[in-house]
Amino acid sequence: MSKTIKKNIDIDSHYQLTQEQISFYQENEFIKLKNVLSPETLAHYRQIIWDKTLALNTNTLAMEERSTYDKAFIQVINLWQENDRVKEFVLGKTLARIASELMQVSGVRLYHDQALFKEASGGFTPWHADQQYWPLSSHKTITAWIPLQAVSLDMGPLSFAAGSQHDQTYRDLAISDDSEMVIQKAMNDYPIECAAFDIGEISFHSGWMYHRAPANKTNETRGVMTIIYMDEAMKLKEPENPNQENDRRCFLPGIEVGQIANSPLNPIIYSQAF
Ligand SMILES: O=C(O)CCC(=O)C(=O)O
């Protein structure tokens, strides 16, 4: 595919991380980075991501009739399979290289992407750790949370419980009203990082990092694209719960337990070997 580079639209550049930022991530397993993508780049991809997300959304009940989970966001998965421009965005090297350098691995594959749109008056996102859902052999996983506009405190910015990645007590709990009651109480023991995102600011968090997002109190949708990367050497482990069985089927088709997670849905996006 030939690539047309327009001024200030760049998803394949090198964002220079400082040693301090890498050390912060190594210790805390989350980080927020400013000015990662330009406003022009985000504007360039925003509409197509928005249109595809709304077109493929199946979460259409009135807000008051939805479960807590469905109030939290519209969720559309693997948009990169649906459109070539979204594919170009998801396979961009800028974010993949940051993911690789933060995790200190030689390269990263795609696990999957998902658009997470918190609608006007949408509810809070319950506390959870993503890796509960993932049948992956190591903790070298990371999500880039990419707001398509600035996110004020009132729109539901992603928030982290600093230090909670070491807490193994709640790792069996999938998202539910019951898990929220238990985990929310436990997270009071950790400092909560909850702050607005500027345009171009992107957060990265590991699979065992507990996170949530407040409700969207505005009358504007909070559009967010996420890209989930894993170590290029990641293997499929024996799934430990129905969520992991489901992820294996959806995101790792044809891969056997113990094999590298390299199905056609898991291309290497960035590698030092390239
Ligand atoms: O966008 C949200 O509200 C939640 C995001 C999330 O849980 C994630 O990206 O892992």
PDB file of C-alpha atoms and ligand atoms in Angstrom:
ATOM      1  CA  MET A   1       0.000   0.000   0.000  1.00  0.00           C
ATOM      2  CA  SER A   2       1.485   3.400  -0.879  1.00  0.00           C
ATOM      3  CA  LYS A   3       1.456   5.832   2.003  1.00  0.00           C
ATOM      4  CA  THR A   4       0.627   9.482   1.491  1.00  0.00           C
ATOM      5  CA  ILE A   5       2.194  11.597   4.209  1.00  0.00           C
ATOM      6  CA  LYS A   6       0.290  14.817   4.734  1.00  0.00           C
ATOM      7  CA  LYS A   7       1.711  17.617   6.826  1.00  0.00           C
ATOM      8  CA  ASN A   8       1.373  16.825  10.537  1.00  0.00           C
ATOM      9  CA  ILE A   9      -0.426  13.534   9.878  1.00  0.00           C
ATOM     10  CA  ASP A  10       1.945  10.895  11.092  1.00  0.00           C
ATOM     11  CA  ILE A  11       1.334   7.579  12.794  1.00  0.00           C
ATOM     12  CA  ASP A  12       4.745   6.098  12.063  1.00  0.00           C
ATOM     13  CA  SER A  13       7.185   8.420  13.777  1.00  0.00           C
ATOM     14  CA  HIS A  14       9.481   7.909  16.760  1.00  0.00           C
ATOM     15  CA  TYR A  15       8.162   9.407  20.013  1.00  0.00           C
ATOM     16  CA  GLN A  16      11.270   9.779  22.120  1.00  0.00           C
ATOM     17  CA  LEU A  17      10.557   8.391  25.585  1.00  0.00           C
ATOM     18  CA  THR A  18      12.827   9.532  28.410  1.00  0.00           C
ATOM     19  CA  GLN A  19      14.524   7.001  30.689  1.00  0.00           C
ATOM     20  CA  GLU A  20      12.433   8.505  33.483  1.00  0.00           C
ATOM     21  CA  GLN A  21       9.184   7.675  31.630  1.00  0.00           C
ATOM     22  CA  ILE A  22      10.292   4.100  30.930  1.00  0.00           C
ATOM     23  CA  SER A  23      11.299   3.646  34.589  1.00  0.00           C
ATOM     24  CA  PHE A  24       7.980   5.133  35.722  1.00  0.00           C
ATOM     25  CA  TYR A  25       6.081   2.618  33.575  1.00  0.00           C
ATOM     26  CA  GLN A  26       8.275  -0.282  34.691  1.00  0.00           C
ATOM     27  CA  GLU A  27       7.451   0.555  38.296  1.00  0.00           C
ATOM     28  CA  ASN A  28       3.805   1.656  37.979  1.00  0.00           C
ATOM     29  CA  GLU A  29       2.534  -0.153  34.850  1.00  0.00           C
ATOM     30  CA  PHE A  30       0.582   2.894  33.699  1.00  0.00           C
ATOM     31  CA  ILE A  31       1.612   6.235  32.250  1.00  0.00           C
ATOM     32  CA  LYS A  32      -0.006   9.226  30.555  1.00  0.00           C
ATOM     33  CA  LEU A  33       2.015  10.816  27.742  1.00  0.00           C
ATOM     34  CA  LYS A  34       1.245  14.232  26.253  1.00  0.00           C
ATOM     35  CA  ASN A  35       1.487  15.267  22.576  1.00  0.00           C
ATOM     36  CA  VAL A  36       1.879  11.736  21.245  1.00  0.00           C
ATOM     37  CA  LEU A  37      -0.326  12.233  18.187  1.00  0.00           C
ATOM     38  CA  SER A  38      -0.929  15.652  16.659  1.00  0.00           C
ATOM     39  CA  PRO A  39      -4.434  17.168  16.649  1.00  0.00           C
ATOM     40  CA  GLU A  40      -4.263  16.946  12.823  1.00  0.00           C
ATOM     41  CA  THR A  41      -3.523  13.207  12.937  1.00  0.00           C
ATOM     42  CA  LEU A  42      -6.393  12.590  15.333  1.00  0.00           C
ATOM     43  CA  ALA A  43      -8.728  14.737  13.223  1.00  0.00           C
ATOM     44  CA  HIS A  44      -7.669  12.755  10.143  1.00  0.00           C
ATOM     45  CA  TYR A  45      -8.686   9.369  11.600  1.00  0.00           C
ATOM     46  CA  ARG A  46     -11.400  10.454  14.042  1.00  0.00           C
ATOM     47  CA  GLN A  47     -14.345  10.575  11.635  1.00  0.00           C
ATOM     48  CA  ILE A  48     -13.778   7.160  10.092  1.00  0.00           C
ATOM     49  CA  ILE A  49     -13.369   5.558  13.535  1.00  0.00           C
ATOM     50  CA  TRP A  50     -16.494   7.380  14.708  1.00  0.00           C
ATOM     51  CA  ASP A  51     -18.590   6.391  11.681  1.00  0.00           C
ATOM     52  CA  LYS A  52     -17.550   2.723  11.784  1.00  0.00           C
ATOM     53  CA  THR A  53     -18.135   2.500  15.543  1.00  0.00           C
ATOM     54  CA  LEU A  54     -21.654   3.876  15.292  1.00  0.00           C
ATOM     55  CA  ALA A  55     -22.438   1.766  12.224  1.00  0.00           C
ATOM     56  CA  LEU A  56     -21.347  -1.470  13.942  1.00  0.00           C
ATOM     57  CA  ASN A  57     -22.723  -0.700  17.409  1.00  0.00           C
ATOM     58  CA  THR A  58     -25.305  -3.161  18.729  1.00  0.00           C
ATOM     59  CA  ASN A  59     -25.688  -1.554  22.188  1.00  0.00           C
ATOM     60  CA  THR A  60     -28.808   0.433  21.382  1.00  0.00           C
ATOM     61  CA  LEU A  61     -31.204   0.050  24.331  1.00  0.00           C
ATOM     62  CA  ALA A  62     -32.272   3.233  26.107  1.00  0.00           C
ATOM     63  CA  MET A  63     -29.682   4.086  28.788  1.00  0.00           C
ATOM     64  CA  GLU A  64     -32.018   3.370  31.704  1.00  0.00           C
ATOM     65  CA  GLU A  65     -32.722  -0.151  30.397  1.00  0.00           C
ATOM     66  CA  ARG A  66     -29.068  -1.170  30.120  1.00  0.00           C
ATOM     67  CA  SER A  67     -26.849  -3.167  32.500  1.00  0.00           C
ATOM     68  CA  THR A  68     -24.021  -1.352  34.317  1.00  0.00           C
ATOM     69  CA  TYR A  69     -21.570  -2.696  31.712  1.00  0.00           C
ATOM     70  CA  ASP A  70     -23.656  -1.542  28.760  1.00  0.00           C
ATOM     71  CA  LYS A  71     -24.220   1.887  30.289  1.00  0.00           C
ATOM     72  CA  ALA A  72     -20.453   2.365  30.477  1.00  0.00           C
ATOM     73  CA  PHE A  73     -19.753   2.408  26.754  1.00  0.00           C
ATOM     74  CA  ILE A  74     -20.461   1.351  23.207  1.00  0.00           C
ATOM     75  CA  GLN A  75     -17.785  -1.267  22.458  1.00  0.00           C
ATOM     76  CA  VAL A  76     -16.779  -2.260  18.934  1.00  0.00           C
ATOM     77  CA  ILE A  77     -13.905  -4.681  18.522  1.00  0.00           C
ATOM     78  CA  ASN A  78     -11.315  -5.158  15.770  1.00  0.00           C
ATOM     79  CA  LEU A  79     -12.347  -2.180  13.702  1.00  0.00           C
ATOM     80  CA  TRP A  80      -9.052  -2.610  11.826  1.00  0.00           C
ATOM     81  CA  GLN A  81     -10.671  -5.565  10.055  1.00  0.00           C
ATOM     82  CA  GLU A  82     -13.475  -3.366   8.773  1.00  0.00           C
ATOM     83  CA  ASN A  83     -11.762  -0.475   7.046  1.00  0.00           C
ATOM     84  CA  ASP A  84      -8.362   0.194   5.445  1.00  0.00           C
ATOM     85  CA  ARG A  85      -7.938   3.625   7.010  1.00  0.00           C
ATOM     86  CA  VAL A  86      -8.654   2.304  10.483  1.00  0.00           C
ATOM     87  CA  LYS A  87      -6.213  -0.519   9.709  1.00  0.00           C
ATOM     88  CA  GLU A  88      -3.551   2.051   8.815  1.00  0.00           C
ATOM     89  CA  PHE A  89      -4.187   3.757  12.179  1.00  0.00           C
ATOM     90  CA  VAL A  90      -4.136   0.574  14.277  1.00  0.00           C
ATOM     91  CA  LEU A  91      -0.997  -0.726  12.568  1.00  0.00           C
ATOM     92  CA  GLY A  92       0.797   2.613  13.070  1.00  0.00           C
ATOM     93  CA  LYS A  93       4.300   2.274  14.455  1.00  0.00           C
ATOM     94  CA  THR A  94       4.431   5.322  16.745  1.00  0.00           C
ATOM     95  CA  LEU A  95       2.237   3.816  19.461  1.00  0.00           C
ATOM     96  CA  ALA A  96       3.520   0.264  18.931  1.00  0.00           C
ATOM     97  CA  ARG A  97       7.105   1.383  19.479  1.00  0.00           C
ATOM     98  CA  ILE A  98       6.126   3.252  22.656  1.00  0.00           C
ATOM     99  CA  ALA A  99       4.332   0.088  23.854  1.00  0.00           C
ATOM    100  CA  SER A 100       7.405  -2.000  23.141  1.00  0.00           C
ATOM    101  CA  GLU A 101       9.797   0.414  24.854  1.00  0.00           C
ATOM    102  CA  LEU A 102       7.592   0.854  27.925  1.00  0.00           C
ATOM    103  CA  MET A 103       7.315  -2.925  28.357  1.00  0.00           C
ATOM    104  CA  GLN A 104      11.012  -3.366  27.493  1.00  0.00           C
ATOM    105  CA  VAL A 105      10.377  -6.101  24.938  1.00  0.00           C
ATOM    106  CA  SER A 106      11.927  -6.480  21.482  1.00  0.00           C
ATOM    107  CA  GLY A 107       8.644  -5.963  19.661  1.00  0.00           C
ATOM    108  CA  VAL A 108       4.858  -6.081  19.890  1.00  0.00           C
ATOM    109  CA  ARG A 109       1.975  -7.805  18.140  1.00  0.00           C
ATOM    110  CA  LEU A 110      -1.615  -6.687  17.973  1.00  0.00           C
ATOM    111  CA  TYR A 111      -3.913  -8.507  20.396  1.00  0.00           C
ATOM    112  CA  HIS A 112      -6.969  -6.555  19.266  1.00  0.00           C
ATOM    113  CA  ASP A 113      -8.366  -3.052  19.065  1.00  0.00           C
ATOM    114  CA  GLN A 114     -11.588  -1.686  20.464  1.00  0.00           C
ATOM    115  CA  ALA A 115     -13.496   1.565  20.213  1.00  0.00           C
ATOM    116  CA  LEU A 116     -14.965   2.551  23.597  1.00  0.00           C
ATOM    117  CA  PHE A 117     -17.452   5.385  23.257  1.00  0.00           C
ATOM    118  CA  LYS A 118     -18.983   6.646  26.476  1.00  0.00           C
ATOM    119  CA  GLU A 119     -22.161   8.328  25.355  1.00  0.00           C
ATOM    120  CA  ALA A 120     -23.674  11.493  26.820  1.00  0.00           C
ATOM    121  CA  SER A 121     -24.980  10.518  30.287  1.00  0.00           C
ATOM    122  CA  GLY A 122     -23.186   7.161  29.974  1.00  0.00           C
ATOM    123  CA  GLY A 123     -22.396   5.426  33.272  1.00  0.00           C
ATOM    124  CA  PHE A 124     -19.082   4.795  35.000  1.00  0.00           C
ATOM    125  CA  THR A 125     -16.746   2.030  33.830  1.00  0.00           C
ATOM    126  CA  PRO A 126     -16.418  -0.452  36.730  1.00  0.00           C
ATOM    127  CA  TRP A 127     -13.022  -1.249  38.248  1.00  0.00           C
ATOM    128  CA  HIS A 128     -11.312  -4.150  36.511  1.00  0.00           C
ATOM    129  CA  ALA A 129      -8.022  -5.566  35.259  1.00  0.00           C
ATOM    130  CA  ASP A 130      -8.078  -6.547  31.582  1.00  0.00           C
ATOM    131  CA  GLN A 131      -5.924  -9.632  31.825  1.00  0.00           C
ATOM    132  CA  GLN A 132      -8.751 -11.491  33.587  1.00  0.00           C
ATOM    133  CA  TYR A 133     -10.117 -11.815  30.029  1.00  0.00           C
ATOM    134  CA  TRP A 134      -6.891 -12.756  28.245  1.00  0.00           C
ATOM    135  CA  PRO A 135      -5.463 -16.299  27.813  1.00  0.00           C
ATOM    136  CA  LEU A 136      -1.919 -14.998  27.474  1.00  0.00           C
ATOM    137  CA  SER A 137       1.218 -16.569  28.922  1.00  0.00           C
ATOM    138  CA  SER A 138       2.872 -13.468  30.405  1.00  0.00           C
ATOM    139  CA  HIS A 139       2.004 -10.057  31.815  1.00  0.00           C
ATOM    140  CA  LYS A 140       3.755  -8.280  28.908  1.00  0.00           C
ATOM    141  CA  THR A 141       0.524  -6.748  27.630  1.00  0.00           C
ATOM    142  CA  ILE A 142      -0.383  -3.082  27.305  1.00  0.00           C
ATOM    143  CA  THR A 143      -3.351  -0.988  26.210  1.00  0.00           C
ATOM    144  CA  ALA A 144      -2.998   2.379  24.489  1.00  0.00           C
ATOM    145  CA  TRP A 145      -6.087   4.461  25.404  1.00  0.00           C
ATOM    146  CA  ILE A 146      -6.426   7.093  22.686  1.00  0.00           C
ATOM    147  CA  PRO A 147      -9.036   9.834  23.186  1.00  0.00           C
ATOM    148  CA  LEU A 148     -10.346  11.203  19.887  1.00  0.00           C
ATOM    149  CA  GLN A 149     -10.961  14.569  21.597  1.00  0.00           C
ATOM    150  CA  ALA A 150      -9.819  16.147  24.845  1.00  0.00           C
ATOM    151  CA  VAL A 151     -11.494  14.402  27.805  1.00  0.00           C
ATOM    152  CA  SER A 152     -12.497  16.598  30.741  1.00  0.00           C
ATOM    153  CA  LEU A 153     -13.069  15.182  34.222  1.00  0.00           C
ATOM    154  CA  ASP A 154     -16.800  15.298  33.504  1.00  0.00           C
ATOM    155  CA  MET A 155     -16.497  13.127  30.358  1.00  0.00           C
ATOM    156  CA  GLY A 156     -15.033  10.017  32.030  1.00  0.00           C
ATOM    157  CA  PRO A 157     -11.216   9.991  31.750  1.00  0.00           C
ATOM    158  CA  LEU A 158      -9.480   6.650  32.314  1.00  0.00           C
ATOM    159  CA  SER A 159      -8.257   6.434  35.923  1.00  0.00           C
ATOM    160  CA  PHE A 160      -5.795   4.141  37.632  1.00  0.00           C
ATOM    161  CA  ALA A 161      -5.272   2.745  41.143  1.00  0.00           C
ATOM    162  CA  ALA A 162      -1.504   3.203  41.508  1.00  0.00           C
ATOM    163  CA  GLY A 163       0.163   0.057  42.846  1.00  0.00           C
ATOM    164  CA  SER A 164      -2.873  -2.199  42.291  1.00  0.00           C
ATOM    165  CA  GLN A 165      -1.129  -4.220  39.557  1.00  0.00           C
ATOM    166  CA  HIS A 166       0.497  -6.278  42.316  1.00  0.00           C
ATOM    167  CA  ASP A 167      -2.809  -7.095  44.030  1.00  0.00           C
ATOM    168  CA  GLN A 168      -3.695 -10.684  43.124  1.00  0.00           C
ATOM    169  CA  THR A 169      -6.786 -10.978  45.324  1.00  0.00           C
ATOM    170  CA  TYR A 170      -9.405 -10.017  42.729  1.00  0.00           C
ATOM    171  CA  ARG A 171      -7.910 -11.449  39.560  1.00  0.00           C
ATOM    172  CA  ASP A 172     -10.688 -14.025  39.193  1.00  0.00           C
ATOM    173  CA  LEU A 173     -13.407 -11.367  39.052  1.00  0.00           C
ATOM    174  CA  ALA A 174     -14.936 -10.441  35.721  1.00  0.00           C
ATOM    175  CA  ILE A 175     -16.820  -7.140  35.511  1.00  0.00           C
ATOM    176  CA  SER A 176     -20.184  -7.235  37.295  1.00  0.00           C
ATOM    177  CA  ASP A 177     -22.118  -5.224  39.874  1.00  0.00           C
ATOM    178  CA  ASP A 178     -20.788  -7.618  42.539  1.00  0.00           C
ATOM    179  CA  SER A 179     -17.153  -7.272  41.444  1.00  0.00           C
ATOM    180  CA  GLU A 180     -17.547  -3.492  41.457  1.00  0.00           C
ATOM    181  CA  MET A 181     -18.670  -3.504  45.088  1.00  0.00           C
ATOM    182  CA  VAL A 182     -15.715  -5.628  46.181  1.00  0.00           C
ATOM    183  CA  ILE A 183     -12.980  -4.093  44.026  1.00  0.00           C
ATOM    184  CA  GLN A 184     -14.113  -0.509  44.540  1.00  0.00           C
ATOM    185  CA  LYS A 185     -13.729  -0.959  48.290  1.00  0.00           C
ATOM    186  CA  ALA A 186     -10.290  -2.551  47.877  1.00  0.00           C
ATOM    187  CA  MET A 187      -9.069   0.238  45.581  1.00  0.00           C
ATOM    188  CA  ASN A 188      -9.546   2.755  48.429  1.00  0.00           C
ATOM    189  CA  ASP A 189      -6.175   1.458  49.652  1.00  0.00           C
ATOM    190  CA  TYR A 190      -4.382   2.886  46.600  1.00  0.00           C
ATOM    191  CA  PRO A 191      -3.853   6.453  45.365  1.00  0.00           C
ATOM    192  CA  ILE A 192      -6.257   7.051  42.463  1.00  0.00           C
ATOM    193  CA  GLU A 193      -4.902   8.865  39.412  1.00  0.00           C
ATOM    194  CA  CYS A 194      -7.942  10.498  37.826  1.00  0.00           C
ATOM    195  CA  ALA A 195      -7.302  13.525  35.609  1.00  0.00           C
ATOM    196  CA  ALA A 196      -8.414  15.068  32.321  1.00  0.00           C
ATOM    197  CA  PHE A 197      -6.685  14.189  29.017  1.00  0.00           C
ATOM    198  CA  ASP A 198      -5.521  16.908  26.613  1.00  0.00           C
ATOM    199  CA  ILE A 199      -5.946  16.365  22.890  1.00  0.00           C
ATOM    200  CA  GLY A 200      -3.029  14.145  21.780  1.00  0.00           C
ATOM    201  CA  GLU A 201      -2.485  12.768  25.285  1.00  0.00           C
ATOM    202  CA  ILE A 202      -2.553   8.954  25.438  1.00  0.00           C
ATOM    203  CA  SER A 203      -2.343   6.576  28.382  1.00  0.00           C
ATOM    204  CA  PHE A 204      -0.758   3.135  28.467  1.00  0.00           C
ATOM    205  CA  HIS A 205      -1.613   0.520  31.092  1.00  0.00           C
ATOM    206  CA  SER A 206      -0.697  -3.096  31.677  1.00  0.00           C
ATOM    207  CA  GLY A 207      -3.083  -6.049  31.755  1.00  0.00           C
ATOM    208  CA  TRP A 208      -3.068  -6.371  35.552  1.00  0.00           C
ATOM    209  CA  MET A 209      -3.436  -2.658  36.292  1.00  0.00           C
ATOM    210  CA  TYR A 210      -6.813  -1.898  37.892  1.00  0.00           C
ATOM    211  CA  HIS A 211      -8.608   0.968  36.200  1.00  0.00           C
ATOM    212  CA  ARG A 212     -12.034   2.568  35.873  1.00  0.00           C
ATOM    213  CA  ALA A 213     -13.606   5.666  34.352  1.00  0.00           C
ATOM    214  CA  PRO A 214     -16.140   8.052  35.886  1.00  0.00           C
ATOM    215  CA  ALA A 215     -19.527   8.620  34.247  1.00  0.00           C
ATOM    216  CA  ASN A 216     -19.930  11.013  31.330  1.00  0.00           C
ATOM    217  CA  LYS A 217     -21.873  13.934  32.796  1.00  0.00           C
ATOM    218  CA  THR A 218     -21.697  16.006  29.622  1.00  0.00           C
ATOM    219  CA  ASN A 219     -23.961  15.954  26.587  1.00  0.00           C
ATOM    220  CA  GLU A 220     -21.092  14.985  24.277  1.00  0.00           C
ATOM    221  CA  THR A 221     -19.916  11.442  23.475  1.00  0.00           C
ATOM    222  CA  ARG A 222     -16.431  10.579  24.764  1.00  0.00           C
ATOM    223  CA  GLY A 223     -14.889   8.861  21.733  1.00  0.00           C
ATOM    224  CA  VAL A 224     -11.883   6.673  22.535  1.00  0.00           C
ATOM    225  CA  MET A 225      -9.974   4.182  20.422  1.00  0.00           C
ATOM    226  CA  THR A 226      -7.853   1.565  22.159  1.00  0.00           C
ATOM    227  CA  ILE A 227      -5.108  -0.648  20.790  1.00  0.00           C
ATOM    228  CA  ILE A 228      -4.018  -3.659  22.818  1.00  0.00           C
ATOM    229  CA  TYR A 229      -0.502  -4.885  22.193  1.00  0.00           C
ATOM    230  CA  MET A 230       1.370  -7.920  23.486  1.00  0.00           C
ATOM    231  CA  ASP A 231       4.992  -9.010  23.507  1.00  0.00           C
ATOM    232  CA  GLU A 232       5.884 -10.408  20.060  1.00  0.00           C
ATOM    233  CA  ALA A 233       6.943 -13.611  21.872  1.00  0.00           C
ATOM    234  CA  MET A 234       3.592 -14.038  23.669  1.00  0.00           C
ATOM    235  CA  LYS A 235       2.144 -17.559  23.779  1.00  0.00           C
ATOM    236  CA  LEU A 236      -1.394 -18.824  24.228  1.00  0.00           C
ATOM    237  CA  LYS A 237      -1.919 -20.317  27.691  1.00  0.00           C
ATOM    238  CA  GLU A 238      -4.659 -22.744  28.670  1.00  0.00           C
ATOM    239  CA  PRO A 239      -7.764 -20.545  29.107  1.00  0.00           C
ATOM    240  CA  GLU A 240      -8.773 -20.292  32.778  1.00  0.00           C
ATOM    241  CA  ASN A 241     -12.346 -19.029  32.507  1.00  0.00           C
ATOM    242  CA  PRO A 242     -15.128 -18.589  29.919  1.00  0.00           C
ATOM    243  CA  ASN A 243     -13.950 -15.042  29.086  1.00  0.00           C
ATOM    244  CA  GLN A 244     -10.511 -16.385  28.182  1.00  0.00           C
ATOM    245  CA  GLU A 245     -12.092 -19.196  26.105  1.00  0.00           C
ATOM    246  CA  ASN A 246     -14.036 -16.539  24.234  1.00  0.00           C
ATOM    247  CA  ASP A 247     -10.955 -14.377  23.659  1.00  0.00           C
ATOM    248  CA  ARG A 248      -9.031 -17.377  22.369  1.00  0.00           C
ATOM    249  CA  ARG A 249     -11.762 -18.059  19.797  1.00  0.00           C
ATOM    250  CA  CYS A 250     -12.131 -14.428  18.739  1.00  0.00           C
ATOM    251  CA  PHE A 251      -8.583 -13.097  18.804  1.00  0.00           C
ATOM    252  CA  LEU A 252      -6.269 -16.113  18.421  1.00  0.00           C
ATOM    253  CA  PRO A 253      -7.972 -18.339  15.832  1.00  0.00           C
ATOM    254  CA  GLY A 254      -6.088 -21.551  15.039  1.00  0.00           C
ATOM    255  CA  ILE A 255      -3.475 -21.111  17.793  1.00  0.00           C
ATOM    256  CA  GLU A 256      -2.779 -24.083  20.060  1.00  0.00           C
ATOM    257  CA  VAL A 257      -1.925 -23.779  23.766  1.00  0.00           C
ATOM    258  CA  GLY A 258       1.826 -23.191  24.117  1.00  0.00           C
ATOM    259  CA  GLN A 259       2.218 -21.724  20.610  1.00  0.00           C
ATOM    260  CA  ILE A 260       3.257 -18.164  19.796  1.00  0.00           C
ATOM    261  CA  ALA A 261       0.135 -16.001  19.481  1.00  0.00           C
ATOM    262  CA  ASN A 262       0.719 -15.300  15.803  1.00  0.00           C
ATOM    263  CA  SER A 263      -2.615 -15.835  14.083  1.00  0.00           C
ATOM    264  CA  PRO A 264      -3.408 -13.620  11.066  1.00  0.00           C
ATOM    265  CA  LEU A 265      -5.171 -11.310  13.566  1.00  0.00           C
ATOM    266  CA  ASN A 266      -1.924 -10.737  15.499  1.00  0.00           C
ATOM    267  CA  PRO A 267       0.602  -9.109  13.159  1.00  0.00           C
ATOM    268  CA  ILE A 268       3.856  -7.784  14.581  1.00  0.00           C
ATOM    269  CA  ILE A 269       3.448  -4.008  14.392  1.00  0.00           C
ATOM    270  CA  TYR A 270       6.839  -2.931  15.691  1.00  0.00           C
ATOM    271  CA  SER A 271       9.996  -4.960  16.202  1.00  0.00           C
ATOM    272  CA  GLN A 272      13.629  -4.030  16.707  1.00  0.00           C
ATOM    273  CA  ALA A 273      14.298  -6.765  14.145  1.00  0.00           C
ATOM    274  CA  PHE A 274      12.552  -4.816  11.319  1.00  0.00           C
TER     275      PHE A 274
HETATM  276  O1  LIG B   1     -12.805   3.619  28.272  1.00  0.00           O
HETATM  277  C1  LIG B   1     -13.211   3.168  29.335  1.00  0.00           C
HETATM  278  O2  LIG B   1     -14.118   3.689  29.964  1.00  0.00           O
HETATM  279  C2  LIG B   1     -12.571   1.926  29.902  1.00  0.00           C
HETATM  280  C3  LIG B   1     -11.347   1.526  29.146  1.00  0.00           C
HETATM  281  C4  LIG B   1     -10.750   0.242  29.567  1.00  0.00           C
HETATM  282  O3  LIG B   1     -11.207  -0.412  30.463  1.00  0.00           O
HETATM  283  C5  LIG B   1      -9.557  -0.216  28.863  1.00  0.00           C
HETATM  284  O4  LIG B   1      -9.141   0.406  27.874  1.00  0.00           O
HETATM  285  O5  LIG B   1      -8.971  -1.239  29.283  1.00  0.00           O
END
